[in-house]
Short mmCIF file of C-alpha atoms in Angstrom, two decimals:
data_model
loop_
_atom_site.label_atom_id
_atom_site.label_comp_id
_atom_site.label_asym_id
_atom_site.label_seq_id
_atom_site.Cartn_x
_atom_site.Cartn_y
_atom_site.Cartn_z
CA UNK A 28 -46.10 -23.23 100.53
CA UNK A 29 -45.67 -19.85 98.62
CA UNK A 30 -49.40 -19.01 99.72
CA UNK A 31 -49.36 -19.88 103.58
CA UNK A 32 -46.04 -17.81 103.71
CA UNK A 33 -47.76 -14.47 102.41
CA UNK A 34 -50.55 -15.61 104.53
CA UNK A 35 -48.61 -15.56 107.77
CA UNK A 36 -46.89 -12.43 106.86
CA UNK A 37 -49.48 -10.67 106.58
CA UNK A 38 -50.86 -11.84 109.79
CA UNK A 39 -48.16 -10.92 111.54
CA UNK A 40 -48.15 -7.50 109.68
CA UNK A 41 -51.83 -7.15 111.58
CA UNK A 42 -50.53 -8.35 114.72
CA UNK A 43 -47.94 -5.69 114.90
CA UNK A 44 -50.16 -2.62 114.07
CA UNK A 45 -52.51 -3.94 116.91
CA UNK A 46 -49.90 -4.63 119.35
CA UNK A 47 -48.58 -0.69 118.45
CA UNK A 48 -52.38 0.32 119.93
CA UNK A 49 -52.10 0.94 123.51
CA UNK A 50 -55.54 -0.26 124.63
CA UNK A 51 -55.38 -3.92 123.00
CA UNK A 52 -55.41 -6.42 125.68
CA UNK A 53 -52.34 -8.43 125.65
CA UNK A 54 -54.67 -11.58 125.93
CA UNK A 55 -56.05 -10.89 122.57
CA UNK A 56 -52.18 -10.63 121.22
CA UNK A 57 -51.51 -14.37 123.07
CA UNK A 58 -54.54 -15.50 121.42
CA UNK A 59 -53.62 -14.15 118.16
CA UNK A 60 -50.05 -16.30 118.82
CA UNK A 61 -51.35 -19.55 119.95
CA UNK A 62 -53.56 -19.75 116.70
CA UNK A 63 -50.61 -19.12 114.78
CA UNK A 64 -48.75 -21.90 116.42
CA UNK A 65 -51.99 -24.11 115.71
CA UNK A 66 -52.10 -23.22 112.23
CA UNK A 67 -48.31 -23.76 112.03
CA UNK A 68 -49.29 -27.21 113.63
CA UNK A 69 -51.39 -27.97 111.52
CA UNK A 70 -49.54 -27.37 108.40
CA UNK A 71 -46.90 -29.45 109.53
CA UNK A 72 -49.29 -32.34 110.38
CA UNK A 73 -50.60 -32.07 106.90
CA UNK A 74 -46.72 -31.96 105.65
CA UNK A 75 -46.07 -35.01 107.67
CA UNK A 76 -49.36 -37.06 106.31
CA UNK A 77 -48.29 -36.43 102.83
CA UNK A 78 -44.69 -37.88 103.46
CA UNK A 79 -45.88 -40.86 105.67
CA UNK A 80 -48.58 -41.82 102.67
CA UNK A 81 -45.69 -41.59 100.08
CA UNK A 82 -43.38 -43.56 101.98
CA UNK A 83 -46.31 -46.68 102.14
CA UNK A 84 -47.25 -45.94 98.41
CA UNK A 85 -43.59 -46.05 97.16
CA UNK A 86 -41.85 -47.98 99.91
CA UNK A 87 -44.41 -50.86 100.20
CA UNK A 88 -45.98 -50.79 96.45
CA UNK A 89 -43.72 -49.48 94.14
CA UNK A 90 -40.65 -50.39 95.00
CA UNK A 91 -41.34 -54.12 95.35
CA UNK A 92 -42.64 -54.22 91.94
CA UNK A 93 -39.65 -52.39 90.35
CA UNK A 94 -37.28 -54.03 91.89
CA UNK A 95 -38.61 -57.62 91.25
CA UNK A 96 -39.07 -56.82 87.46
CA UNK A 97 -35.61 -54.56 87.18
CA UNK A 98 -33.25 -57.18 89.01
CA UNK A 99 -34.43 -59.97 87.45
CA UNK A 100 -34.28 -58.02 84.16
CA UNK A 101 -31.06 -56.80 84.69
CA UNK A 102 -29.58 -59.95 85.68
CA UNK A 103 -31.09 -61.76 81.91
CA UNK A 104 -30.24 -58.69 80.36
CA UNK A 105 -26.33 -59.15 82.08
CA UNK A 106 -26.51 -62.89 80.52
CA UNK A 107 -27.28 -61.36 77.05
CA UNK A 108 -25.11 -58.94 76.40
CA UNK A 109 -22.48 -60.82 77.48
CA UNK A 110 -22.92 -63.53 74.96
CA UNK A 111 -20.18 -63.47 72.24
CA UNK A 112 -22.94 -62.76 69.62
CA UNK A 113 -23.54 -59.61 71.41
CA UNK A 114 -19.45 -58.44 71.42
CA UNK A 115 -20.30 -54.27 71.01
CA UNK A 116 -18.96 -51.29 72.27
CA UNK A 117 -22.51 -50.19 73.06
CA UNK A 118 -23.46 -53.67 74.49
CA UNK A 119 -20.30 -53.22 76.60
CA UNK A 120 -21.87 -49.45 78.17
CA UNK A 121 -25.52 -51.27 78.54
CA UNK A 122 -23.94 -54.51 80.34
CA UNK A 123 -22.32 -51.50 82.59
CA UNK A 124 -25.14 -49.65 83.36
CA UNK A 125 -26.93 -53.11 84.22
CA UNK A 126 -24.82 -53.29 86.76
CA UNK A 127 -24.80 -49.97 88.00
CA UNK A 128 -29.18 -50.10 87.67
CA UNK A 129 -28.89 -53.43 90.05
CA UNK A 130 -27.09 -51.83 92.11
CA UNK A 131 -29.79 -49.30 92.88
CA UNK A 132 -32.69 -51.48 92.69
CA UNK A 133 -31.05 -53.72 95.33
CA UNK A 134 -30.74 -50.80 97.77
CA UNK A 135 -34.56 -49.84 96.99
CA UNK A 136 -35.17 -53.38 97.76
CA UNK A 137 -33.94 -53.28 101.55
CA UNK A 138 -35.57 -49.93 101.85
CA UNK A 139 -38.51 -51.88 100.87
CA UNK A 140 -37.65 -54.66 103.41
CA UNK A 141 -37.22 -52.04 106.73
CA UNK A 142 -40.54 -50.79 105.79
CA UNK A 143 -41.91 -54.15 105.76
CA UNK A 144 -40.44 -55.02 109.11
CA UNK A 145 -41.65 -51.25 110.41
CA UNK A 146 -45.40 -52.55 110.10
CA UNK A 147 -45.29 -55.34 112.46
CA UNK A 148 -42.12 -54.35 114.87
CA UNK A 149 -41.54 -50.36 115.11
CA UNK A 150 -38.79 -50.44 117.21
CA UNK A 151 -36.78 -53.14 115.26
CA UNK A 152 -37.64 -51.42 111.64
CA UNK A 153 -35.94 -48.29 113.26
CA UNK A 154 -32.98 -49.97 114.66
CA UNK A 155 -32.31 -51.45 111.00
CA UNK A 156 -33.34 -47.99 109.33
CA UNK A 157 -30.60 -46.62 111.44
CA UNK A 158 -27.69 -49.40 110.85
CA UNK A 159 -27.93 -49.26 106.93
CA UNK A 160 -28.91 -45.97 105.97
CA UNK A 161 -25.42 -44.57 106.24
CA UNK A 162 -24.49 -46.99 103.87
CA UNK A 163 -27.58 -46.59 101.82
CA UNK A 164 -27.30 -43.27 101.02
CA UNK A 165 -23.75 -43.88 99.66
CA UNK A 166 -24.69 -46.41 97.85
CA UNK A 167 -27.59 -44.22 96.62
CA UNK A 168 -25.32 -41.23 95.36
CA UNK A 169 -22.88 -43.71 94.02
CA UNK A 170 -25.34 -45.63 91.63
CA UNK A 171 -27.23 -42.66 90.38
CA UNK A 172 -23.93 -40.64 89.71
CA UNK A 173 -22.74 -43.82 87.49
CA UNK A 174 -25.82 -44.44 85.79
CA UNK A 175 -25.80 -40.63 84.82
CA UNK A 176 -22.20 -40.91 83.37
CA UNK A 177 -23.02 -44.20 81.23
CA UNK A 178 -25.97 -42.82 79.84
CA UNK A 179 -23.31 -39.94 78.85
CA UNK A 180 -21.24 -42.22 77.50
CA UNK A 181 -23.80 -44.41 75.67
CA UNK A 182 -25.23 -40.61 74.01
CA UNK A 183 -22.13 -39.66 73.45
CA UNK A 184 -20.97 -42.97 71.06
CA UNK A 185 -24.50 -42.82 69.44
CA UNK A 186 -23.71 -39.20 68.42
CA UNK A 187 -20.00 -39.95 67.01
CA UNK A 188 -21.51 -42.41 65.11
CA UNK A 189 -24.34 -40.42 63.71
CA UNK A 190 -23.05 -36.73 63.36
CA UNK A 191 -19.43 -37.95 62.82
CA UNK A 192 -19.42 -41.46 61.39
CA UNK A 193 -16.01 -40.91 59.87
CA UNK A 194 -14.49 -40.95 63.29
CA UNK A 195 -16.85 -43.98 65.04
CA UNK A 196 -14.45 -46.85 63.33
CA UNK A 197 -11.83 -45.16 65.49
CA UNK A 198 -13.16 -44.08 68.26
CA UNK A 199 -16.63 -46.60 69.18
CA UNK A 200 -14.35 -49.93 70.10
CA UNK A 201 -14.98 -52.46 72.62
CA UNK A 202 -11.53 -52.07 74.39
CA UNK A 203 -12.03 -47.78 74.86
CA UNK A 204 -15.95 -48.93 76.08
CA UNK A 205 -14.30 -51.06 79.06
CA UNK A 206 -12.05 -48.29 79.93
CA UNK A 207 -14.66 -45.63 80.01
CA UNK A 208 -16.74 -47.65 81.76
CA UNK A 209 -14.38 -48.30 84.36
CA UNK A 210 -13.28 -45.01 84.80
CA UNK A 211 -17.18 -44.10 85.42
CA UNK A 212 -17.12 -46.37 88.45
CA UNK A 213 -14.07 -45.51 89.80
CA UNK A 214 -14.29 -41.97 89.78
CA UNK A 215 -18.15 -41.87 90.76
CA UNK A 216 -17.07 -44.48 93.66
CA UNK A 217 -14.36 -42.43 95.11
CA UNK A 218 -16.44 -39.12 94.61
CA UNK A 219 -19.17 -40.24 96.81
CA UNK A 220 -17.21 -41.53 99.59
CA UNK A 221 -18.06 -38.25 101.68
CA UNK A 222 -21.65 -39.39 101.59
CA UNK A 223 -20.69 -42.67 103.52
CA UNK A 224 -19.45 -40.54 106.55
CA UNK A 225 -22.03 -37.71 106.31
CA UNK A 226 -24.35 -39.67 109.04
CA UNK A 227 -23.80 -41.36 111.81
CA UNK A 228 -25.96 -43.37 114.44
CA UNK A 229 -26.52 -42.10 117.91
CA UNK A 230 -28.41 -43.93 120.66
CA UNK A 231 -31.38 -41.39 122.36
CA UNK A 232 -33.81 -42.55 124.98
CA UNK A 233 -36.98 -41.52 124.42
CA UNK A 234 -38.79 -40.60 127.55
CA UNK A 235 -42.49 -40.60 126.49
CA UNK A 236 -42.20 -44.38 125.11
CA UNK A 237 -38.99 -45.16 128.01
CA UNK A 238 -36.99 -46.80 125.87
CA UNK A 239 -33.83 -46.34 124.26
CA UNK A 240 -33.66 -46.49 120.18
CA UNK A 241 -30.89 -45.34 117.38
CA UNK A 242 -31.61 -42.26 115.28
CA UNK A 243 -29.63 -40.72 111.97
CA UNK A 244 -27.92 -37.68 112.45
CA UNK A 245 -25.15 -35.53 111.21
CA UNK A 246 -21.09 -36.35 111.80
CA UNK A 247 -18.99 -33.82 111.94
CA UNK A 248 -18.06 -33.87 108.75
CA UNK A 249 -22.39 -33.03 107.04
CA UNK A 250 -22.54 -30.52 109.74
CA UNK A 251 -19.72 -28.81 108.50
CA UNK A 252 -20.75 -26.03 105.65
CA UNK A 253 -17.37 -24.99 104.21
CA UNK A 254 -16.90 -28.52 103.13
CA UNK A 255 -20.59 -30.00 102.42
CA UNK A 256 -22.33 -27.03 100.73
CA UNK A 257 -19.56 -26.80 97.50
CA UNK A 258 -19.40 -30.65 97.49
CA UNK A 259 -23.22 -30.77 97.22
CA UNK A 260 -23.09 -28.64 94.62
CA UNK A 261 -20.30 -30.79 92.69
CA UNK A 262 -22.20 -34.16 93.61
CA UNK A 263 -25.67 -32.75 92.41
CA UNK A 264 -24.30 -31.23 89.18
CA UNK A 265 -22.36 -34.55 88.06
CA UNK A 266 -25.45 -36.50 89.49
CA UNK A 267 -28.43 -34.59 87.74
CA UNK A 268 -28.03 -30.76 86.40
CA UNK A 269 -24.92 -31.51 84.13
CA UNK A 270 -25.95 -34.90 82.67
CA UNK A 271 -29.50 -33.16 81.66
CA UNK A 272 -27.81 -30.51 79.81
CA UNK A 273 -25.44 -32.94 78.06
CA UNK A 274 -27.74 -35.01 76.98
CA UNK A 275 -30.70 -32.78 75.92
CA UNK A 276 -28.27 -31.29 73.47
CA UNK A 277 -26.57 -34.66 72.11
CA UNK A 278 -29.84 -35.96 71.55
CA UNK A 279 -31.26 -32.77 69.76
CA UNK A 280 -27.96 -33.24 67.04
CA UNK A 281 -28.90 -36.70 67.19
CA UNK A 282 -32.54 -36.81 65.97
CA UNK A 283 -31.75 -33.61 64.09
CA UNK A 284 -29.40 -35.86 61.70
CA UNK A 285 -31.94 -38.92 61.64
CA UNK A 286 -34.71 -36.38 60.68
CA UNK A 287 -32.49 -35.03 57.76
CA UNK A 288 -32.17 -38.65 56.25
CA UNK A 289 -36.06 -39.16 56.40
CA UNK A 290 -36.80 -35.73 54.44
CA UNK A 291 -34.28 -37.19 52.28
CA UNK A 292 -36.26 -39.80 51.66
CA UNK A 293 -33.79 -42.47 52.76
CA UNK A 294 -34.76 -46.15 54.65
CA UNK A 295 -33.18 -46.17 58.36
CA UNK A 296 -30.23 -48.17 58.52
CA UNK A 297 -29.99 -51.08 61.03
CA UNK A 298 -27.51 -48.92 62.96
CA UNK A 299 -30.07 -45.92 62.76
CA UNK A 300 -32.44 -48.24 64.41
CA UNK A 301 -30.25 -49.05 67.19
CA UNK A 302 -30.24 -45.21 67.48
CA UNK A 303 -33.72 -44.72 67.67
CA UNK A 304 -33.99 -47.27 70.70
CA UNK A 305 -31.17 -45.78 72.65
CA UNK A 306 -32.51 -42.35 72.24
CA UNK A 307 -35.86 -43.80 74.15
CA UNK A 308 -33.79 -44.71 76.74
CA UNK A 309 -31.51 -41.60 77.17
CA UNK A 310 -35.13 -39.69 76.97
CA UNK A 311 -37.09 -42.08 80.01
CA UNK A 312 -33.43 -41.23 81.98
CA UNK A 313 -34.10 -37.42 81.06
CA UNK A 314 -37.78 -37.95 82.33
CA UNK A 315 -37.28 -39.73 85.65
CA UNK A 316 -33.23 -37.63 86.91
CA UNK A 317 -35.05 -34.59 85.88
CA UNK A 318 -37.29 -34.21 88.85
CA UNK A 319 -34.15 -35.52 91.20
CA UNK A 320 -31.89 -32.91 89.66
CA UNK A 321 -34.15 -29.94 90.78
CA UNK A 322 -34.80 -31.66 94.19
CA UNK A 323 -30.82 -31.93 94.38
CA UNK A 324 -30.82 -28.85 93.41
CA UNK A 325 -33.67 -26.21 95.18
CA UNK A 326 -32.83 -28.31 98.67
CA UNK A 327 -29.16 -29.15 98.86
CA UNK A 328 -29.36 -30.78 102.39
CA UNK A 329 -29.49 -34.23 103.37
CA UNK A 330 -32.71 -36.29 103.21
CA UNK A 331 -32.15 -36.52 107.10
CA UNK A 332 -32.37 -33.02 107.76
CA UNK A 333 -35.21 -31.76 105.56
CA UNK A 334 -38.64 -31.37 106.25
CA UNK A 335 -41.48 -33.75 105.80
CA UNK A 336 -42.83 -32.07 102.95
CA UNK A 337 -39.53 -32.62 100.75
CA UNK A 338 -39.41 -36.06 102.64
CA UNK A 339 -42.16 -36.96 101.00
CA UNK A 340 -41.72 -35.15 97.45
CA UNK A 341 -38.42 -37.13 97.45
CA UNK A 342 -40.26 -40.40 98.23
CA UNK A 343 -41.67 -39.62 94.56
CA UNK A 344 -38.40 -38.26 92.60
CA UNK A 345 -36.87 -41.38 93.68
CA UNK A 346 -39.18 -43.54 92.60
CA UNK A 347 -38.76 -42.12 89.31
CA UNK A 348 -35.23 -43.03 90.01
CA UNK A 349 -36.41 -46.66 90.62
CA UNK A 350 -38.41 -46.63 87.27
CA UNK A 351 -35.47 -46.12 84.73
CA UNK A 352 -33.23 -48.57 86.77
CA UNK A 353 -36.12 -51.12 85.93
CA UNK A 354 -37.10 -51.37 82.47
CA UNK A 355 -34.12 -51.07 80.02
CA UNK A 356 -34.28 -55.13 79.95
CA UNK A 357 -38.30 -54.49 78.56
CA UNK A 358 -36.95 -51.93 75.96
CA UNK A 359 -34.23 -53.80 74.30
CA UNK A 360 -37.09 -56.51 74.24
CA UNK A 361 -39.60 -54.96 72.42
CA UNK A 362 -36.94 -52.93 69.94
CA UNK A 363 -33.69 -55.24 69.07
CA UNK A 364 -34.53 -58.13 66.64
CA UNK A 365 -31.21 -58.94 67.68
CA UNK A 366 -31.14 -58.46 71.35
CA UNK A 367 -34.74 -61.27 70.87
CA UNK A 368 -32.47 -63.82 68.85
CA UNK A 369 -29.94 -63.65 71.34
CA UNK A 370 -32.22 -64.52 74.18
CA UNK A 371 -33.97 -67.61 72.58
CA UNK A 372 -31.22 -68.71 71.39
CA UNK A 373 -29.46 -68.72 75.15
CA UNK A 374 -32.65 -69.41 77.39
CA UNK A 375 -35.03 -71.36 74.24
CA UNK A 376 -32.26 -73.86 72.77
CA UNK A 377 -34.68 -76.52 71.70
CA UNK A 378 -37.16 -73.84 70.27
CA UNK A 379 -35.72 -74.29 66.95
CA UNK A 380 -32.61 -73.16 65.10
CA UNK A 381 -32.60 -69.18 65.32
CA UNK A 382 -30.83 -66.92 63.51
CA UNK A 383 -27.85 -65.45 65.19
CA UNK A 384 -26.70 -62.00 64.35
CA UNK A 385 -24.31 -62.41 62.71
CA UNK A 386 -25.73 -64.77 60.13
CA UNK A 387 -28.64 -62.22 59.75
CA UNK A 388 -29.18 -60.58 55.98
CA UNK A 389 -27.31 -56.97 56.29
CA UNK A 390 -30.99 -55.33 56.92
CA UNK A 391 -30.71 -56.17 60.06
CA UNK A 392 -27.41 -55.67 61.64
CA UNK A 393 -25.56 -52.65 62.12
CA UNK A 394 -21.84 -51.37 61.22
CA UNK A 395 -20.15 -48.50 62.18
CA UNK A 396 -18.87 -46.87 59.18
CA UNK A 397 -18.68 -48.93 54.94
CA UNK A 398 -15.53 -51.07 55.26
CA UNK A 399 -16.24 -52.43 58.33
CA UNK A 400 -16.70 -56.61 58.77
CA UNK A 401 -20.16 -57.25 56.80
CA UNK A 402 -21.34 -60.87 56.81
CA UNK A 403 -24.15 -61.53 54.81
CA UNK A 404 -25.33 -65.41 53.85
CA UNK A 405 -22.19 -66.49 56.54
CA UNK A 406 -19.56 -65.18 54.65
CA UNK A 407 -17.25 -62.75 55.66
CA UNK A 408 -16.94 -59.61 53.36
CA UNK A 409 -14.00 -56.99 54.12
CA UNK A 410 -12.69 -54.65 56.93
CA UNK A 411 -11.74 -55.11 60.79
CA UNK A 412 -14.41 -56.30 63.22
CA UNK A 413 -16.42 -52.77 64.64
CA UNK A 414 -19.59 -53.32 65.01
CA UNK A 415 -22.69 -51.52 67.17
CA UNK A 416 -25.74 -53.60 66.50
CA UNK A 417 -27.82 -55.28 69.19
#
């Protein structure tokens, strides 16, 4: 893009000197000017490829596959974590953000569906496009803003109880987890209600085709600059720019302290293991909301109003999107020994007898702070009831 600009202006720069010479047809000049409107053309053509193959390759491919694995994952990981052997302030932010993942995944899914529809039926995969995507796109903002903040919240609990573990016992309890957790979705849910009315559906006849279809455009409300251009700005930096920064550092003091226990020669505790898989999944959310938040960022307007060439850039950055809402249930899977007894033991009951977590030898469960409730062989040692194992 940065290349055809200085391209073009230095055509035009040509253009004028020639234009300045009084014996240069003006023929040659309207020449000159209709094969800049070609090559304009044909940029935008290109642009408008680009966008129309990323909307098949993440629309009809991608998003299918994501949302089939992360819904159904969610949903087991939902039935999990909610089991009494699972009873953690941290389970309580992951059960949250399962929620909050579904939530997105489901809206993917009808994007997903309109496309589908759009193959066979134009006309009718337009008409839905147009009903829901008002809605969509709040829901969009909504889910992404709340996912942001409980990956905040689930960094921010992992670093109390690393880099201040004097203060977890205190501070890392179920009840505070349901609070902060609710205040994350109402907040994020009221703060994105202005996305809900920025678009509205008008009905245009189109006179090439003669027929009369819906199309997206602005209300009142997104065409007004005074109002949308600062809100942007607060919605993007809660959504993506903020949430980077918080977490980039958090998770810097957080491996920092892990790496001073290994040159220290000491074993990782159960609860430093726990760490080590939440910091994978703060990192993936880093990863995928990093290429959103610059998007968000670089091109504050509406998805509507932008051209095809951040159309279809933003086909990709939200597939990213699409890709951490999807695999958390695969990650606690492969890492927590506990999060894999818990599962049998609900969905395998005549596999065997398996060992619940809280019958586990201490090795493999996790407590905030020495004092807390520490059963080892079944029997119940000392302290009140904290702990933040999977």
């Amino acid at each position: 893009m940065k290349s055809y600009s200085v391209i073009n202006s230095s055509v035009l720069s040509v253009l004028e000197n020639i234009s300045s010479v009084d014996f240069v047809p003006y023929s040659d000049r309207d020449s000159a000017a209709e094969n800049e409107d070609l090559c304009e053309d044909g940029i935008e053509h290109a642009h408008e490829e680009f966008y129309l193959m990323a909307q098949y390759v993440t629309g009809l491919i991608i998003y299918p596959i994501l949302c089939i694995i992360g819904i159904t994952g969610n949903i087991l990981a939902l039935i999990v974590l909610g089991h009494k052997d699972m009873a953690t302030s941290t389970n309580v932010y992951l059960s949250a953000l399962a929620v909050s993942d579904t939530f997105k995944l489901l809206n993917d899914l009808m994007y997903f569906m309109i496309l589908a529809v759009s193959l066979s039926d134009p006309l009718t995969g337009q008409i839905m496009m147009s009903s829901v995507y008002p809605y969509a796109h709040y829901i969009f903002n909504m889910s992404v803003c709340v996912t942001a903040w409980l990956t905040i919240s689930v960094a921010a609990e992992r670093y109390i109880c690393v880099c201040h573990a004097s203060k977890a016992k205190e501070l890392c309890t179920i009840h505070r987890a349901r609070i902060i957790c609710s205040v994350v979705f109402v907040f994020m849910i009221i703060l994105s209600i202005p996305s809900g009315f920025r678009y509205r559906v008008e009905t245009v006849h189109d006179v090439r085709n003669n027929v009369t279809c819906p199309r997206v455009v602005p209300t009142a409300l997104g065409t007004n600059d005074a109002f949308m251009i600062p809100y942007s700005w607060i919605q993007n930096s809660l959504r993506g720019i903020i949430p980077v920064f918080v977490l980039v550092y958090m998770n810097a003091r957080i491996i920092n302290e892990l790496r001073k226990e290994r040159v220290k020669g000491k074993k990782f505790s159960a609860r430093n293991r726990i760490t080590l898989m939440l910091i994978v999944i703060i990192f993936m959310f880093l990863v995928c909301i990093t290429p959103d938040a610059i998007m968000s960022t670089f091109f504050g307007k509406g998805y509507v109003e932008e051209g095809y060439l951040v159309k279809g850039v933003r086909e990709i950055t939200d597939s990213l999107l699409a890709v951490n809402s999807a695999f958390n249930f695969l990650l606690y899977c492969s890492m927590s020994q506990a999060f894999r007894n818990t599962f049998l033991k609900i969905f395998c009951p005549f596999r065997g007898t398996v060992k619940s977590p809280e019958r586990q030898p201490i090795a493999r469960k996790e407590t905030l702070v020495e004092g807390d409730v520490i059963r080892a062989n079944g029997h119940l040692k000392s302290g009140k009831t904290t702990e933040t194992y999977l």
